[in-house]
Tab-separated table of C-alpha atoms in Angstrom:
chain	number	residue	atom	x	y	z
A	1	UNK	CA	0.385	0.007	0.002
A	2	UNK	CA	2.820	2.512	0.844
A	3	UNK	CA	3.829	1.644	-2.207
A	4	UNK	CA	1.381	2.479	-4.065
A	5	UNK	CA	1.261	5.622	-2.692
A	6	UNK	CA	4.408	6.641	-3.497
A	7	UNK	CA	4.022	5.541	-6.644
A	8	UNK	CA	0.739	7.684	-7.078
A	9	UNK	CA	2.901	11.034	-5.557
A	10	UNK	CA	5.710	10.882	-8.377
A	11	UNK	CA	2.438	10.111	-11.715
A	12	UNK	CA	0.847	13.437	-9.918
A	13	UNK	CA	4.679	14.841	-10.383
A	14	UNK	CA	5.162	14.832	-6.312
A	15	UNK	CA	9.100	13.600	-7.116
A	16	UNK	CA	10.061	15.764	-3.879
A	17	UNK	CA	7.281	14.056	-2.011
A	18	UNK	CA	8.109	10.910	-2.925
A	19	UNK	CA	11.353	11.187	-2.222
A	20	UNK	CA	10.584	12.007	1.384
A	21	UNK	CA	8.127	9.369	1.441
A	22	UNK	CA	10.709	6.465	-0.383
A	23	UNK	CA	13.205	8.021	3.374
A	24	UNK	CA	10.282	6.846	5.088
A	25	UNK	CA	9.202	3.778	4.031
A	26	UNK	CA	12.920	2.570	4.124
A	27	UNK	CA	13.232	3.406	7.649
A	28	UNK	CA	9.718	1.330	8.214
A	29	UNK	CA	9.989	-1.396	6.013
A	30	UNK	CA	14.374	-1.635	4.271
A	31	UNK	CA	14.747	-1.045	0.736
A	32	UNK	CA	13.527	-3.105	-2.038
A	33	UNK	CA	14.464	-3.112	-5.045
A	34	UNK	CA	11.485	-1.006	-6.368
A	35	UNK	CA	12.220	1.669	-3.161
A	36	UNK	CA	15.616	2.048	-4.961
A	37	UNK	CA	14.238	2.438	-8.651
A	38	UNK	CA	11.275	5.050	-7.058
A	39	UNK	CA	13.887	7.083	-5.204
A	40	UNK	CA	16.577	7.443	-9.121
A	41	UNK	CA	13.469	8.202	-10.670
A	42	UNK	CA	12.067	10.522	-8.530
A	43	UNK	CA	15.883	12.029	-7.826
A	44	UNK	CA	15.997	11.830	-11.932
A	45	UNK	CA	12.707	13.984	-12.433
A	46	UNK	CA	14.305	16.388	-10.124
A	47	UNK	CA	17.786	17.339	-11.925
A	48	UNK	CA	19.506	15.273	-9.660
A	49	UNK	CA	21.401	13.523	-12.400
A	50	UNK	CA	24.784	12.245	-11.183
A	51	UNK	CA	23.004	10.709	-7.720
A	52	UNK	CA	20.562	8.971	-10.018
A	53	UNK	CA	22.250	7.344	-12.459
A	54	UNK	CA	25.070	5.682	-9.593
A	55	UNK	CA	21.388	4.722	-8.772
A	56	UNK	CA	20.036	2.421	-11.599
A	57	UNK	CA	23.512	1.578	-12.321
A	58	UNK	CA	22.928	-0.823	-8.759
A	59	UNK	CA	19.475	-2.084	-10.630
A	60	UNK	CA	21.108	-2.971	-13.270
A	61	UNK	CA	21.798	-7.350	-12.698
A	62	UNK	CA	18.507	-7.390	-10.885
A	63	UNK	CA	14.028	-7.610	-11.508
A	64	UNK	CA	14.374	-4.328	-11.975
A	65	UNK	CA	17.169	-3.601	-14.555
A	66	UNK	CA	15.254	-3.149	-17.653
A	67	UNK	CA	13.186	0.405	-16.319
A	68	UNK	CA	16.852	0.912	-14.631
A	69	UNK	CA	18.219	0.980	-18.590
A	70	UNK	CA	15.086	3.074	-19.555
A	71	UNK	CA	16.184	5.314	-17.002
A	72	UNK	CA	19.930	6.148	-18.000
A	73	UNK	CA	18.778	6.398	-20.996
A	74	UNK	CA	16.401	9.288	-20.350
A	75	UNK	CA	19.031	10.670	-18.151
A	76	UNK	CA	21.171	10.428	-21.677
A	77	UNK	CA	18.966	11.601	-23.659
A	78	UNK	CA	18.240	14.831	-21.364
A	79	UNK	CA	21.962	15.047	-21.778
A	80	UNK	CA	21.509	15.507	-26.268
A	81	UNK	CA	23.346	11.578	-25.863
A	82	UNK	CA	21.811	10.056	-28.569
A	83	UNK	CA	23.225	7.468	-29.541
A	84	UNK	CA	23.790	6.475	-25.986
A	85	UNK	CA	20.360	6.708	-25.509
A	86	UNK	CA	19.475	4.960	-27.355
A	87	UNK	CA	21.854	2.057	-26.974
A	88	UNK	CA	20.040	1.782	-22.988
A	89	UNK	CA	16.467	2.248	-23.791
A	90	UNK	CA	17.162	-1.102	-26.467
A	91	UNK	CA	18.380	-2.700	-23.178
A	92	UNK	CA	15.437	-1.650	-21.860
A	93	UNK	CA	13.665	-3.519	-24.720
A	94	UNK	CA	15.332	-6.217	-24.999
A	95	UNK	CA	14.447	-7.459	-21.379
A	96	UNK	CA	10.739	-5.256	-21.900
A	97	UNK	CA	9.482	-6.113	-25.512
A	98	UNK	CA	6.464	-4.779	-24.814
A	99	UNK	CA	6.336	-2.212	-22.357
A	100	UNK	CA	5.211	0.616	-24.653
A	101	UNK	CA	6.754	3.438	-22.920
A	102	UNK	CA	10.114	1.722	-23.557
A	103	UNK	CA	9.606	1.491	-26.651
A	104	UNK	CA	7.717	4.622	-27.691
A	105	UNK	CA	10.994	5.992	-26.356
A	106	UNK	CA	13.611	4.318	-28.278
A	107	UNK	CA	12.131	5.194	-30.760
A	108	UNK	CA	12.169	9.223	-30.188
A	109	UNK	CA	16.126	8.759	-29.116
A	110	UNK	CA	16.616	7.408	-32.738
A	111	UNK	CA	14.496	10.306	-34.446
A	112	UNK	CA	16.802	12.767	-32.285
A	113	UNK	CA	19.982	11.114	-33.375
A	114	UNK	CA	18.412	11.349	-37.381
A	115	UNK	CA	17.354	7.718	-37.286
A	116	UNK	CA	14.250	8.036	-38.853
A	117	UNK	CA	14.450	4.436	-40.424
A	118	UNK	CA	15.170	2.799	-37.743
A	119	UNK	CA	13.015	4.687	-34.665
A	120	UNK	CA	9.912	2.556	-37.234
A	121	UNK	CA	9.827	-0.664	-35.557
A	122	UNK	CA	9.058	0.356	-31.910
A	123	UNK	CA	6.837	2.919	-32.616
A	124	UNK	CA	4.839	0.905	-34.443
A	125	UNK	CA	4.964	-1.871	-32.252
A	126	UNK	CA	3.729	0.876	-30.112
A	127	UNK	CA	1.403	2.231	-31.587
A	128	UNK	CA	-0.295	-0.941	-32.263
A	129	UNK	CA	0.122	-2.428	-28.396
A	130	UNK	CA	-1.578	0.903	-27.424
A	131	UNK	CA	-3.540	2.468	-29.568
A	132	UNK	CA	-5.080	5.638	-27.379
A	133	UNK	CA	-1.396	6.307	-25.481
A	134	UNK	CA	-1.677	10.386	-26.309
A	135	UNK	CA	2.635	10.324	-26.313
A	136	UNK	CA	2.422	7.079	-28.858
A	137	UNK	CA	0.573	8.907	-30.763
A	138	UNK	CA	2.914	11.753	-30.968
A	139	UNK	CA	5.858	10.310	-31.545
A	140	UNK	CA	4.009	8.543	-34.520
A	141	UNK	CA	3.107	11.552	-36.424
A	142	UNK	CA	6.846	13.248	-35.602
A	143	UNK	CA	8.177	10.239	-37.468
A	144	UNK	CA	5.091	10.960	-40.490
A	145	UNK	CA	6.170	14.412	-40.514
A	146	UNK	CA	9.889	13.043	-40.139
A	147	UNK	CA	9.141	10.873	-42.816
A	148	UNK	CA	7.862	14.163	-45.601
A	149	UNK	CA	4.264	13.034	-45.222
A	150	UNK	CA	2.711	16.064	-43.882
A	151	UNK	CA	-0.517	14.917	-44.578
A	152	UNK	CA	-0.354	11.456	-42.367
A	153	UNK	CA	0.686	12.815	-39.560
A	154	UNK	CA	-2.263	15.819	-39.386
A	155	UNK	CA	-5.031	13.061	-39.878
A	156	UNK	CA	-3.513	11.032	-36.652
A	157	UNK	CA	-3.546	14.371	-34.528
A	158	UNK	CA	-6.312	14.836	-35.930
A	159	UNK	CA	-8.648	12.179	-35.165
A	160	UNK	CA	-6.909	11.702	-31.444
A	161	UNK	CA	-7.846	15.240	-30.958
A	162	UNK	CA	-4.532	16.141	-29.715
A	163	UNK	CA	-4.718	20.298	-28.660
A	164	UNK	CA	-2.877	22.652	-30.876
A	165	UNK	CA	-0.456	23.385	-28.353
A	166	UNK	CA	0.572	19.010	-28.334
A	167	UNK	CA	0.828	20.006	-32.549
A	168	UNK	CA	2.406	23.243	-32.522
A	169	UNK	CA	5.133	21.279	-29.944
A	170	UNK	CA	5.153	18.265	-32.854
A	171	UNK	CA	5.435	20.466	-35.562
A	172	UNK	CA	9.006	22.753	-34.195
A	173	UNK	CA	10.404	19.216	-33.253
A	174	UNK	CA	9.892	18.412	-36.295
A	175	UNK	CA	11.713	21.463	-38.010
A	176	UNK	CA	14.219	20.792	-35.444
A	177	UNK	CA	15.472	17.406	-36.079
A	178	UNK	CA	15.328	17.478	-39.807
A	179	UNK	CA	18.996	18.900	-40.438
A	180	UNK	CA	19.584	15.859	-37.744
A	181	UNK	CA	17.456	13.026	-40.191
A	182	UNK	CA	19.626	14.855	-43.368
A	183	UNK	CA	22.821	14.907	-42.061
A	184	UNK	CA	22.293	11.515	-41.025
A	185	UNK	CA	20.719	10.298	-44.097
A	186	UNK	CA	23.941	11.824	-46.534
A	187	UNK	CA	26.557	9.673	-43.666
A	188	UNK	CA	24.858	7.093	-43.656
A	189	UNK	CA	25.158	7.421	-47.556
A	190	UNK	CA	26.202	4.251	-49.729
A	191	UNK	CA	29.718	5.927	-52.361
A	192	UNK	CA	28.019	6.027	-56.342
A	193	UNK	CA	30.183	2.977	-56.824
A	194	UNK	CA	28.355	0.464	-55.418
A	195	UNK	CA	25.033	-1.069	-56.454
A	196	UNK	CA	22.491	-0.580	-53.261
A	197	UNK	CA	19.808	-2.787	-52.459
A	198	UNK	CA	16.152	-2.111	-52.599
A	199	UNK	CA	15.091	-1.277	-49.223
A	200	UNK	CA	12.924	-4.364	-47.156
A	201	UNK	CA	11.395	-4.675	-43.984
A	202	UNK	CA	8.353	-6.701	-43.119
A	203	UNK	CA	6.646	-2.975	-41.327
A	204	UNK	CA	3.989	-1.418	-43.433
A	205	UNK	CA	5.209	1.794	-45.330
A	206	UNK	CA	4.296	5.629	-43.813
A	207	UNK	CA	1.360	5.311	-45.385
A	208	UNK	CA	-0.206	2.098	-43.535
A	209	UNK	CA	0.552	2.674	-40.007
A	210	UNK	CA	-1.441	5.995	-40.091
A	211	UNK	CA	-4.463	3.372	-41.284
A	212	UNK	CA	-4.079	0.844	-38.453
A	213	UNK	CA	-4.565	3.587	-35.968
A	214	UNK	CA	-7.185	5.575	-37.526
A	215	UNK	CA	-9.244	2.671	-37.052
A	216	UNK	CA	-9.142	2.071	-33.942
A	217	UNK	CA	-10.529	4.262	-31.365
A	218	UNK	CA	-8.420	7.017	-29.525
A	219	UNK	CA	-8.827	8.715	-26.534
A	220	UNK	CA	-9.040	12.802	-26.273
A	221	UNK	CA	-5.656	14.368	-24.799
A	222	UNK	CA	-4.072	16.745	-22.520
A	223	UNK	CA	-3.011	20.517	-23.437
A	224	UNK	CA	-0.119	18.952	-20.466
A	225	UNK	CA	1.064	16.056	-23.163
A	226	UNK	CA	4.362	16.774	-24.796
A	227	UNK	CA	5.990	14.539	-27.993
């Protein structure tokens, strides 16, 4: 019951209060791994990055390992170390392959690193696993924008009833990330003397992914949502 109270505090953004209750819990009941992970999350959310990183590192070999890798990935992403973030988040996904938050954050890290095509798989998985998740929808719309399909991205955002502020934020992110994507595309391009194979993927093409999403109901989004 007490751990659930701490979880609820963090869901509501009361991270400092949760830290106080974590200390109180530890005095009464000990220091189980989940409590350590909740403390690491609270430290990260309150800007205590070094302490959070150490706490996550201590959890990489137990039952909180997936969440710990996720936390390390978020720290790396906050520091704009997107390649490192991708590596850490990939570890989290390998340990918990149907966790929608992990998949969505991995896709976003790849978008931020300019790996647009590689972002497709985790974002498509997240969208099919949880098509009403506003963060997933936002990241999917961002991916479609970076593919150059503004009409499909707009259709996704309209059907999901994303507020205008969120749509504007997604559009702004797309503008910010396009130069990174273009640079990565040039860097990864094959030389002219090498015959490039036709790309193949078992995943649906750009136009298909929004279709799967739009065929399913979505819940209205809060104006507080950010992609």
